[in-house]
Coordinates of C-alpha atoms and ligand atoms in Angstrom, one line a residue:
Chain I
X682 CA 91.6 123.5 119.1
X683 CA 91.5 120.6 116.7
X684 CA 89.8 117.5 118.1
X685 CA 89.7 114.0 116.7
X686 CA 88.7 110.5 117.7
X687 CA 91.8 108.4 117.6
X688 CA 91.7 104.7 116.5
X689 CA 95.1 103.5 117.6
X690 CA 94.7 100.0 116.0
X691 CA 96.5 97.0 117.4
X692 CA 100.0 97.8 116.1
X693 CA 100.2 101.3 117.6
X694 CA 100.4 99.7 121.0
X695 CA 102.8 96.9 120.0
X696 CA 105.1 97.0 116.9
X697 CA 104.5 100.7 116.3
X698 CA 104.7 101.9 119.9
X699 CA 107.1 104.7 119.0
X700 CA 104.5 106.1 116.6
X701 CA 102.0 106.3 119.4
X702 CA 104.6 107.9 121.8
X703 CA 105.7 110.5 119.3
X704 CA 102.2 111.2 118.1
X705 CA 101.0 112.1 121.5
X706 CA 104.0 114.2 122.4
X707 CA 103.7 116.2 119.1
X708 CA 99.9 116.5 119.3
X709 CA 100.3 118.1 122.8
X710 CA 102.8 120.6 121.6
X711 CA 100.5 121.5 118.7
X712 CA 97.3 121.7 120.8
X713 CA 95.7 118.8 118.9
X714 CA 93.4 116.7 121.1
X715 CA 92.9 113.0 120.5
X716 CA 90.1 111.1 122.1
X717 CA 90.8 107.3 122.0
X718 CA 87.7 105.5 120.8
X719 CA 86.3 103.6 123.9
X720 CA 86.5 99.8 123.9
X721 CA 87.7 99.8 120.3
X722 CA 88.1 96.4 118.5
X723 CA 90.5 95.3 115.8
X724 CA 89.4 96.4 112.3
X725 CA 90.0 92.9 110.9
X726 CA 92.7 94.2 108.5
X727 CA 93.3 92.3 105.3
X728 CA 92.5 88.9 107.0
X729 CA 88.8 89.9 107.3
X730 CA 88.4 91.3 103.8
X731 CA 90.1 88.2 102.3
X732 CA 87.7 86.0 104.3
X733 CA 84.2 87.6 104.4
X734 CA 83.0 90.9 103.0
X735 CA 80.3 91.5 105.5
X736 CA 82.7 90.8 108.4
X737 CA 85.2 93.2 107.0
X738 CA 82.6 95.9 107.1
X739 CA 81.0 95.1 110.4
X740 CA 84.2 95.2 112.6
X741 CA 85.2 98.7 111.6
X742 CA 81.6 99.9 111.6
X743 CA 81.4 99.0 115.3
X744 CA 84.4 101.3 115.9
X745 CA 82.8 104.2 114.0
X746 CA 79.6 103.7 116.0
X747 CA 81.6 104.0 119.2
X748 CA 83.4 107.1 118.0
X749 CA 80.0 108.7 117.5
X750 CA 79.7 108.8 121.3
X751 CA 82.7 111.2 121.5
X752 CA 82.5 115.0 121.1
X753 CA 84.2 115.0 117.7
X754 CA 83.3 115.1 114.1
X755 CA 86.3 113.3 112.7
X756 CA 88.3 110.1 113.3
X757 CA 91.9 109.3 112.4
X758 CA 93.6 105.9 112.1
X759 CA 97.4 106.3 112.0
X760 CA 97.9 102.8 110.5
X761 CA 97.4 102.7 106.7
X762 CA 95.8 99.3 106.8
X763 CA 93.2 100.4 109.4
X764 CA 92.6 103.7 107.6
X765 CA 91.8 101.8 104.4
X766 CA 89.3 99.5 106.2
X767 CA 87.5 102.5 107.7
X768 CA 87.5 104.2 104.3
X769 CA 85.9 101.1 102.8
X770 CA 83.1 101.3 105.4
X771 CA 82.5 104.9 104.8
X772 CA 82.4 104.3 101.0
X773 CA 80.3 101.2 100.9
X774 CA 77.8 102.0 103.6
X775 CA 76.4 104.8 101.6
X776 CA 74.4 102.0 100.2
X777 CA 71.3 102.0 102.4
X778 CA 70.7 98.2 102.2
X779 CA 74.2 97.3 103.1
X780 CA 74.1 99.8 106.0
X781 CA 71.0 98.2 107.3
X782 CA 72.5 94.8 107.0
X783 CA 75.7 95.8 108.8
X784 CA 73.8 97.7 111.5
X785 CA 71.7 94.6 112.3
X786 CA 74.9 93.0 113.5
X787 CA 75.8 95.9 115.8
X788 CA 74.7 96.9 119.3
X789 CA 74.9 100.6 118.4
X790 CA 74.2 101.6 114.8
X791 CA 76.7 103.3 112.5
X792 CA 75.1 106.6 111.3
X793 CA 78.0 108.1 109.4
X794 CA 78.1 111.1 111.7
X795 CA 81.8 110.9 112.4
X796 CA 84.0 111.2 109.2
X797 CA 87.3 109.6 108.6
X798 CA 90.3 111.9 108.2
X799 CA 93.7 111.0 106.8
X800 CA 96.2 111.0 109.7
X801 CA 98.8 112.8 107.4
X802 CA 96.2 115.5 106.7
X803 CA 95.9 116.3 110.4
X804 CA 99.5 117.6 110.3
X805 CA 99.8 118.6 106.6
X806 CA 96.8 120.9 106.3
X807 CA 97.9 124.5 105.8
X808 CA 97.0 125.8 109.3
X809 CA 98.8 123.1 111.1
X810 CA 101.8 123.3 108.8
X811 CA 102.1 127.0 109.7
X812 CA 102.0 126.0 113.4
X813 CA 104.6 123.3 112.9
X814 CA 107.0 125.8 111.2
X815 CA 106.7 128.3 114.0
X816 CA 107.5 125.6 116.7
X817 CA 110.7 124.4 115.1
X818 CA 113.5 124.8 117.5
X819 CA 116.1 122.5 116.1
X820 CA 115.9 122.6 112.3
X821 CA 116.5 119.4 110.5
X822 CA 118.6 121.2 107.9
X823 CA 120.9 118.9 106.1
X824 CA 118.8 115.8 106.7
X825 CA 117.9 114.1 103.3
X826 CA 114.7 112.1 103.7
X827 CA 112.8 109.7 101.4
X828 CA 109.1 110.1 102.4
X829 CA 107.4 106.7 102.2
X830 CA 103.6 106.7 102.1
X831 CA 103.1 103.0 101.4
X832 CA 100.2 101.8 99.4
X833 CA 97.0 101.8 101.5
X834 CA 97.0 105.4 102.7
X835 CA 96.7 106.6 99.2
X836 CA 95.1 103.9 97.2
X837 CA 92.5 103.6 95.8
X838 CA 92.0 107.5 95.9
X839 CA 88.2 107.2 95.3
X840 CA 87.8 105.2 98.5
X841 CA 90.4 106.7 100.9
X842 CA 89.6 110.2 100.0
X843 CA 93.2 111.2 100.1
X844 CA 93.6 114.9 99.4
X845 CA 96.9 114.3 97.6
X846 CA 98.2 112.8 94.4
X847 CA 98.1 109.0 94.8
X848 CA 101.1 108.5 92.5
X849 CA 103.3 111.3 93.8
X850 CA 101.9 112.5 97.2
X851 CA 103.3 115.6 98.9
X852 CA 101.7 115.7 102.4
X853 CA 104.7 114.3 104.2
X854 CA 107.2 116.1 102.0
X855 CA 105.6 119.3 103.0
X856 CA 105.8 118.5 106.6
X857 CA 109.5 117.6 106.2
X858 CA 110.1 120.9 104.4
X859 CA 108.5 122.8 107.3
X860 CA 111.0 121.1 109.6
X861 CA 113.9 122.2 107.5
X862 CA 114.7 118.8 106.1
X863 CA 115.1 118.0 102.5
X864 CA 112.6 115.6 101.0
X865 CA 114.0 113.8 98.0
X866 CA 112.2 113.0 94.8
X867 CA 112.2 109.2 94.5
X868 CA 109.9 106.9 92.6
X869 CA 109.0 104.4 95.3
X870 CA 106.9 106.6 97.6
X871 CA 103.8 104.5 97.3
X872 CA 105.3 101.2 96.1
X873 CA 104.0 98.3 98.2
X874 CA 106.4 96.8 100.8
X875 CA 104.7 93.5 100.9
X876 CA 104.1 93.4 104.7
X877 CA 101.1 91.3 104.2
X878 CA 103.3 88.5 102.8
X879 CA 105.7 88.7 105.6
X880 CA 104.5 85.5 107.3
X881 CA 103.3 83.6 104.2
X882 CA 105.7 84.4 101.4
X883 CA 108.7 85.8 103.1
X884 CA 111.0 85.7 100.0
X885 CA 108.6 87.9 98.0
X886 CA 108.4 90.3 100.9
X887 CA 112.2 90.5 101.4
X888 CA 112.6 91.4 97.7
X889 CA 110.0 94.2 97.9
X890 CA 111.7 95.7 100.9
X891 CA 115.1 95.4 99.2
X892 CA 113.8 97.3 96.2
X893 CA 112.5 100.2 98.4
X894 CA 115.7 100.4 100.5
X895 CA 117.9 100.3 97.5
X896 CA 116.1 103.0 95.6
X897 CA 116.0 105.3 98.7
X898 CA 119.7 104.7 99.2
X899 CA 120.5 105.5 95.6
X900 CA 118.4 108.7 95.8
X901 CA 120.8 109.7 98.6
X902 CA 118.4 109.4 101.6
X903 CA 119.7 109.5 105.2
X904 CA 116.6 107.8 106.3
X905 CA 113.1 106.7 105.1
X906 CA 110.2 108.5 106.8
X907 CA 107.3 106.2 107.5
X908 CA 103.6 107.0 108.2
X909 CA 102.3 103.4 108.7
X910 CA 103.3 101.1 111.6
X911 CA 103.2 98.1 109.4
X912 CA 105.4 99.5 106.7
X913 CA 107.8 100.9 109.3
X914 CA 108.1 97.6 111.1
X915 CA 108.5 95.7 107.9
X916 CA 111.3 98.0 106.5
X917 CA 113.0 98.4 109.8
X918 CA 113.0 94.9 111.3
X919 CA 113.4 93.0 108.0
X920 CA 116.6 94.8 107.1
X921 CA 118.4 91.9 108.9
X922 CA 117.0 89.4 106.4
X923 CA 117.3 91.8 103.4
X924 CA 121.0 92.5 104.1
X925 CA 121.7 88.8 104.5
X926 CA 119.9 87.7 101.4
X927 CA 121.2 90.5 99.1
X928 CA 124.6 91.0 100.6
X929 CA 123.9 94.7 101.2
X930 CA 124.4 97.0 104.1
X931 CA 121.8 99.7 104.0
X932 CA 121.6 100.4 107.8
X933 CA 118.8 102.7 106.8
X934 CA 116.9 104.2 109.8
X935 CA 113.1 104.2 109.4
X936 CA 111.7 106.9 111.7
X937 CA 108.0 107.9 111.8
X938 CA 107.2 111.4 110.5
X939 CA 105.9 112.2 114.0
X940 CA 109.3 111.4 115.5
X941 CA 111.0 113.8 113.2
X942 CA 108.4 116.6 114.0
X943 CA 109.1 116.0 117.7
X944 CA 112.8 116.1 117.2
X945 CA 112.6 119.4 115.4
X946 CA 110.4 120.8 118.2
X947 CA 113.3 120.1 120.5
X948 CA 111.6 117.2 122.4
X949 CA 113.6 114.5 124.1
X950 CA 114.4 111.7 121.6
X951 CA 113.5 109.2 124.5
X952 CA 110.0 110.6 124.8
X953 CA 109.7 110.2 121.0
X954 CA 110.7 106.5 121.2
X955 CA 113.8 106.7 119.1
X956 CA 115.3 103.9 121.2
X957 CA 112.5 101.6 119.9
X958 CA 113.8 101.7 116.3
X959 CA 115.7 98.6 115.2
X960 CA 118.1 100.3 112.8
X961 CA 120.1 102.7 114.9
X962 CA 118.9 106.3 114.1
X963 CA 122.1 107.8 115.4
X964 CA 122.9 109.4 112.0
X965 CA 119.5 111.1 112.1
X966 CA 120.0 112.4 115.6
X967 CA 123.6 113.5 114.9
X968 CA 122.4 115.7 112.0
X969 CA 120.5 117.8 114.5
X970 CA 123.1 117.5 117.2
X971 CA 121.5 115.4 119.8
X972 CA 123.8 112.3 119.5
Chain Q
X1418 CA 98.8 75.8 80.8
X1419 CA 97.1 72.5 79.7
X1420 CA 95.2 72.1 76.4
X1421 CA 91.4 72.4 76.6
X1422 CA 88.3 72.9 74.5
X1423 CA 87.5 76.5 74.8
X1424 CA 83.8 76.6 73.8
X1425 CA 83.1 73.6 76.0
X1426 CA 84.8 75.1 79.0
X1427 CA 83.0 78.4 78.4
X1428 CA 79.7 76.6 78.4
X1429 CA 80.1 74.7 81.6
X1430 CA 81.7 77.5 83.6
X1431 CA 79.5 80.4 82.5
X1432 CA 77.8 80.4 85.9
X1433 CA 81.2 80.8 87.5
X1434 CA 81.9 84.0 85.7
X1435 CA 78.5 85.3 86.7
X1436 CA 79.2 84.3 90.2
X1437 CA 82.5 86.3 90.3
X1438 CA 80.8 89.3 88.8
X1439 CA 77.9 89.2 91.3
X1440 CA 80.1 88.6 94.3
X1441 CA 82.7 91.2 93.5
X1442 CA 80.2 93.7 92.1
X1443 CA 82.7 94.3 89.3
X1444 CA 81.8 94.0 85.6
X1445 CA 84.9 92.3 84.4
X1446 CA 83.4 92.2 80.9
X1447 CA 84.5 95.9 80.7
X1448 CA 88.1 94.9 80.7
X1449 CA 90.1 96.1 77.7
X1450 CA 93.1 94.0 78.3
X1451 CA 95.3 97.1 78.3
X1452 CA 97.4 95.4 81.0
X1453 CA 97.9 98.6 83.0
X1454 CA 96.9 96.6 86.1
X1455 CA 99.8 94.2 85.5
X1456 CA 102.3 96.9 84.6
X1457 CA 102.0 98.5 88.1
X1458 CA 101.5 95.3 90.1
X1459 CA 104.4 94.8 92.6
X1460 CA 103.7 91.1 92.9
X1461 CA 104.1 89.9 89.3
X1462 CA 107.6 88.5 89.8
X1463 CA 106.0 85.8 92.1
X1464 CA 102.8 85.2 90.1
X1465 CA 102.1 82.5 87.6
X1466 CA 99.6 84.6 85.6
X1467 CA 99.5 88.4 85.4
X1468 CA 96.4 90.2 86.8
X1469 CA 95.2 91.1 83.3
X1470 CA 95.6 87.5 82.3
X1471 CA 93.4 86.4 85.2
X1472 CA 90.8 88.8 84.0
X1473 CA 91.0 87.3 80.5
X1474 CA 90.9 83.8 81.9
X1475 CA 87.8 84.6 83.8
X1476 CA 86.1 85.8 80.7
X1477 CA 87.1 82.5 79.0
X1478 CA 85.6 80.6 81.8
X1479 CA 88.9 79.0 82.9
X1480 CA 87.6 78.4 86.4
X1481 CA 90.1 75.8 87.6
X1482 CA 93.2 77.5 86.2
X1483 CA 92.2 80.8 87.9
X1484 CA 91.3 79.2 91.3
X1485 CA 94.4 77.0 91.3
X1486 CA 96.7 79.9 90.4
X1487 CA 99.5 81.3 92.6
X1488 CA 98.5 84.8 91.6
X1489 CA 95.4 85.1 93.8
X1490 CA 97.5 84.2 96.9
X1491 CA 100.5 86.4 96.0
X1492 CA 98.3 89.5 95.5
X1493 CA 98.9 91.8 98.5
X1494 CA 95.7 93.9 98.1
X1495 CA 97.8 97.0 97.5
X1496 CA 95.1 98.5 95.2
X1497 CA 97.6 99.8 92.6
X1498 CA 95.7 97.9 89.9
X1499 CA 92.4 99.3 91.1
X1500 CA 93.9 102.8 91.2
X1501 CA 95.1 102.6 87.6
X1502 CA 92.5 100.6 85.8
X1503 CA 91.2 102.7 82.9
X1504 CA 87.9 100.9 82.9
X1505 CA 87.2 101.6 86.6
X1506 CA 87.3 97.9 87.5
X1507 CA 88.2 97.2 91.2
X1508 CA 90.7 94.5 90.3
X1509 CA 91.9 94.1 93.9
X1510 CA 88.3 93.4 94.9
X1511 CA 88.1 90.8 92.2
X1512 CA 91.2 89.2 93.7
X1513 CA 89.5 89.2 97.0
X1514 CA 86.5 87.5 95.6
X1515 CA 88.6 84.9 93.8
X1516 CA 90.3 83.9 97.1
X1517 CA 86.9 83.4 98.7
X1518 CA 85.7 81.4 95.6
X1519 CA 88.8 79.3 95.8
X1520 CA 87.9 78.4 99.4
X1521 CA 84.3 77.8 98.5
X1522 CA 85.2 75.4 95.6
X1523 CA 88.0 73.6 97.5
X1524 CA 91.1 74.9 95.7
X1525 CA 93.1 75.8 98.8
X1526 CA 96.4 74.1 98.2
X1527 CA 98.4 77.2 97.0
X1528 CA 96.7 79.4 99.6
X1529 CA 97.4 77.1 102.6
X1530 CA 99.7 79.5 104.4
X1531 CA 97.6 82.5 103.8
X1532 CA 94.5 80.8 105.0
X1533 CA 96.1 79.5 108.2
X1534 CA 97.4 83.0 108.8
X1535 CA 94.0 84.7 108.3
X1536 CA 92.3 82.0 110.4
X1537 CA 94.6 82.4 113.4
X1538 CA 94.5 86.2 113.1
X1539 CA 90.8 86.3 113.1
X1540 CA 90.6 83.7 115.8
X1541 CA 92.4 86.0 118.2
X1542 CA 90.2 88.9 117.3
X1543 CA 87.1 86.7 117.8
X1544 CA 88.2 85.8 121.3
X1545 CA 89.6 89.0 122.6
X1546 CA 88.3 91.7 120.3
X1547 CA 91.8 92.8 119.4
X1548 CA 94.7 91.1 117.6
X1549 CA 97.0 89.2 120.0
X1550 CA 100.3 89.4 118.1
X1551 CA 102.4 87.1 120.2
X1552 CA 99.6 84.5 120.1
X1553 CA 99.3 84.9 116.4
X1554 CA 103.0 84.2 115.9
X1555 CA 102.9 81.1 118.1
X1556 CA 99.7 79.6 116.7
X1557 CA 100.7 80.4 113.2
X1558 CA 104.0 78.6 113.6
X1559 CA 102.4 75.6 115.3
X1560 CA 99.8 75.3 112.5
X1561 CA 102.2 75.7 109.6
X1562 CA 104.7 73.5 111.2
X1563 CA 107.6 76.0 111.0
X1564 CA 108.3 76.3 114.7
X1565 CA 111.1 78.8 114.7
X1566 CA 110.0 81.0 111.9
X1567 CA 110.4 84.7 112.8
X1568 CA 112.2 83.6 116.0
X1569 CA 114.7 86.3 115.2
X1570 CA 112.0 88.9 115.6
X1571 CA 110.4 87.6 118.8
X1572 CA 113.1 88.4 121.3
X1573 CA 114.1 91.8 120.0
X1574 CA 110.4 92.7 119.9
X1575 CA 110.1 91.7 123.6
X1576 CA 113.2 93.6 124.6
X1577 CA 112.0 96.8 122.9
X1578 CA 108.6 96.5 124.6
X1579 CA 106.9 95.9 121.3
X1580 CA 105.3 92.5 122.0
X1581 CA 102.9 92.0 124.8
X1582 CA 102.9 88.5 126.4
X1583 CA 99.2 88.6 127.2
X1584 CA 96.1 89.6 125.1
X1585 CA 94.1 92.7 125.8
X1586 CA 90.4 91.7 126.2
X1587 CA 87.9 94.3 125.3
X1588 CA 84.5 94.7 127.1
X1589 CA 82.4 94.1 124.0
X1590 CA 83.6 90.6 123.4
X1591 CA 80.1 89.1 123.2
X1592 CA 79.3 91.7 120.6
X1593 CA 82.3 90.8 118.5
X1594 CA 81.5 87.1 118.7
X1595 CA 78.0 87.8 117.5
X1596 CA 79.4 89.7 114.5
X1597 CA 81.6 86.7 113.6
X1598 CA 78.9 84.1 114.1
X1599 CA 76.2 86.0 112.3
X1600 CA 78.3 86.9 109.3
X1601 CA 79.3 83.3 109.0
X1602 CA 75.8 82.1 109.3
X1603 CA 74.5 84.6 106.7
X1604 CA 77.1 83.6 104.2
X1605 CA 75.9 80.0 104.7
X1606 CA 79.3 78.8 105.7
Ligands
SF4_1994 S1 103.3 99.6 102.1 FE1 103.2 97.6 103.1 S2 102.5 97.9 105.2 FE2 102.3 99.8 104.1 S3 100.2 99.7 103.5 FE3 101.3 98.8 101.8 S4 101.5 96.7 102.2 FE4 100.7 97.7 104.1
SF4_1995 S1 93.8 97.8 83.9 FE1 91.6 97.3 83.8 S2 91.1 97.3 81.7 FE2 93.3 97.2 81.8 S3 93.7 95.0 81.7 FE3 93.6 95.6 83.8 S4 91.5 95.2 84.4 FE4 91.5 95.2 82.2
SF4_1996 S1 96.1 94.5 94.5 FE1 97.1 92.6 94.0 S2 96.8 92.4 91.8 FE2 96.4 94.5 92.3 S3 98.4 95.5 92.0 FE3 98.3 95.0 94.2 S4 99.3 93.0 94.3 FE4 98.8 93.3 92.1

């Protein structure tokens, strides 16, 4: 049985609550065990690395150190922004001096024993992909999806150790294929959605969201599949402002990939948090005959 | 861009270039000016100088122009430039360093909103150990003086059970405070 330490991150319990719900339901079906890191703290996200380099390393390092108390070898962070911060720690603390400096700030030292694993890879590795295929009870046949990876899960590849092509990743596309859905080729898979500017330069953020939604719509997508709670929230909630500003009507549902896996497994859409999505996912549900 | 005497500027600001190189750990002298970083940057439409221009301006010692630019505050740290740079320069890291340099040298006007946001964000983490989203929204609006900003998000978030009215306090709060205080002290701020 696959076992991982899970770092939910602040948004998995708030804005991305349906990501957490569906992740747990799907993991259970697949026999994947997640151990939540005890007493985890916020990784500091971009606010920390924009403010102080040492701070941006010490906060996630404390989490890693706590994960080392669990019976696991690997840790996952479903949020792309968190994932990137942990990847930075893993990458930079190979430097002995820096590691000593960071550890002098912590109660429990970071040793590097627990390795970071991409959350997408948990589901997209070949063994799990096989399992997923076997568990499909309600094929997503006919559903055209635009897989959206966002920027920080895949970039920069040297740091995040992403097993995929950073410019044209396939991990999520493969999962969708296993579910019977049709992943579309589209050029904005890893284009930034500007979530970090949402509160400071809203206009710029709205434009970036509009571009992504428009390109997905033009590609013929029924929905955009997300893997990051920040991207998802940004593309989902901001559609109100995008549609107002650009006079468009995308009404594009933005489900998480874990929600679609659960749907194909025949799980109850309620358990998967479909009601939590802002843009009504009814067209997605209808395609598989549950709405 | 105003007119100035290049060799003079270069002479007085040489130490600034060295500072950026040391702080970021990136040898910006390696830059070829191929502009690949700018070609892929999603933020250029809102920037006053392109990322490759910032690199060139750094080399020319144009400290003020760089630190006063919009560019460093528009940058979303998406790492596209870093991923694509043919000279292996971590351009996003340079942008990070420049934001910190701007604060250090007092050029914060264009970054006001970003700095308030970061401050309030980290303030909640320092107190509770985790981000307190509702508190962040409220405090941020108070401090920026835009009271009803994002009000259209607040209520629907509550209704969907996506915003918690109270912060979650972790057990290791003392440890977190120590991390904040010590890093601040060591950077001499
Ligand atoms: S796409 Fe948006 S939310 Fe996702 S990682 Fe990039 S900036 Fe963050
Ligand atoms: S991509 Fe690299 S080498 Fe090319 S202009 Fe940008 S920083 Fe310079
Ligand atoms: S990290 Fe900043 S400068 Fe680099 S591509 Fe992204 S937005 Fe542009």
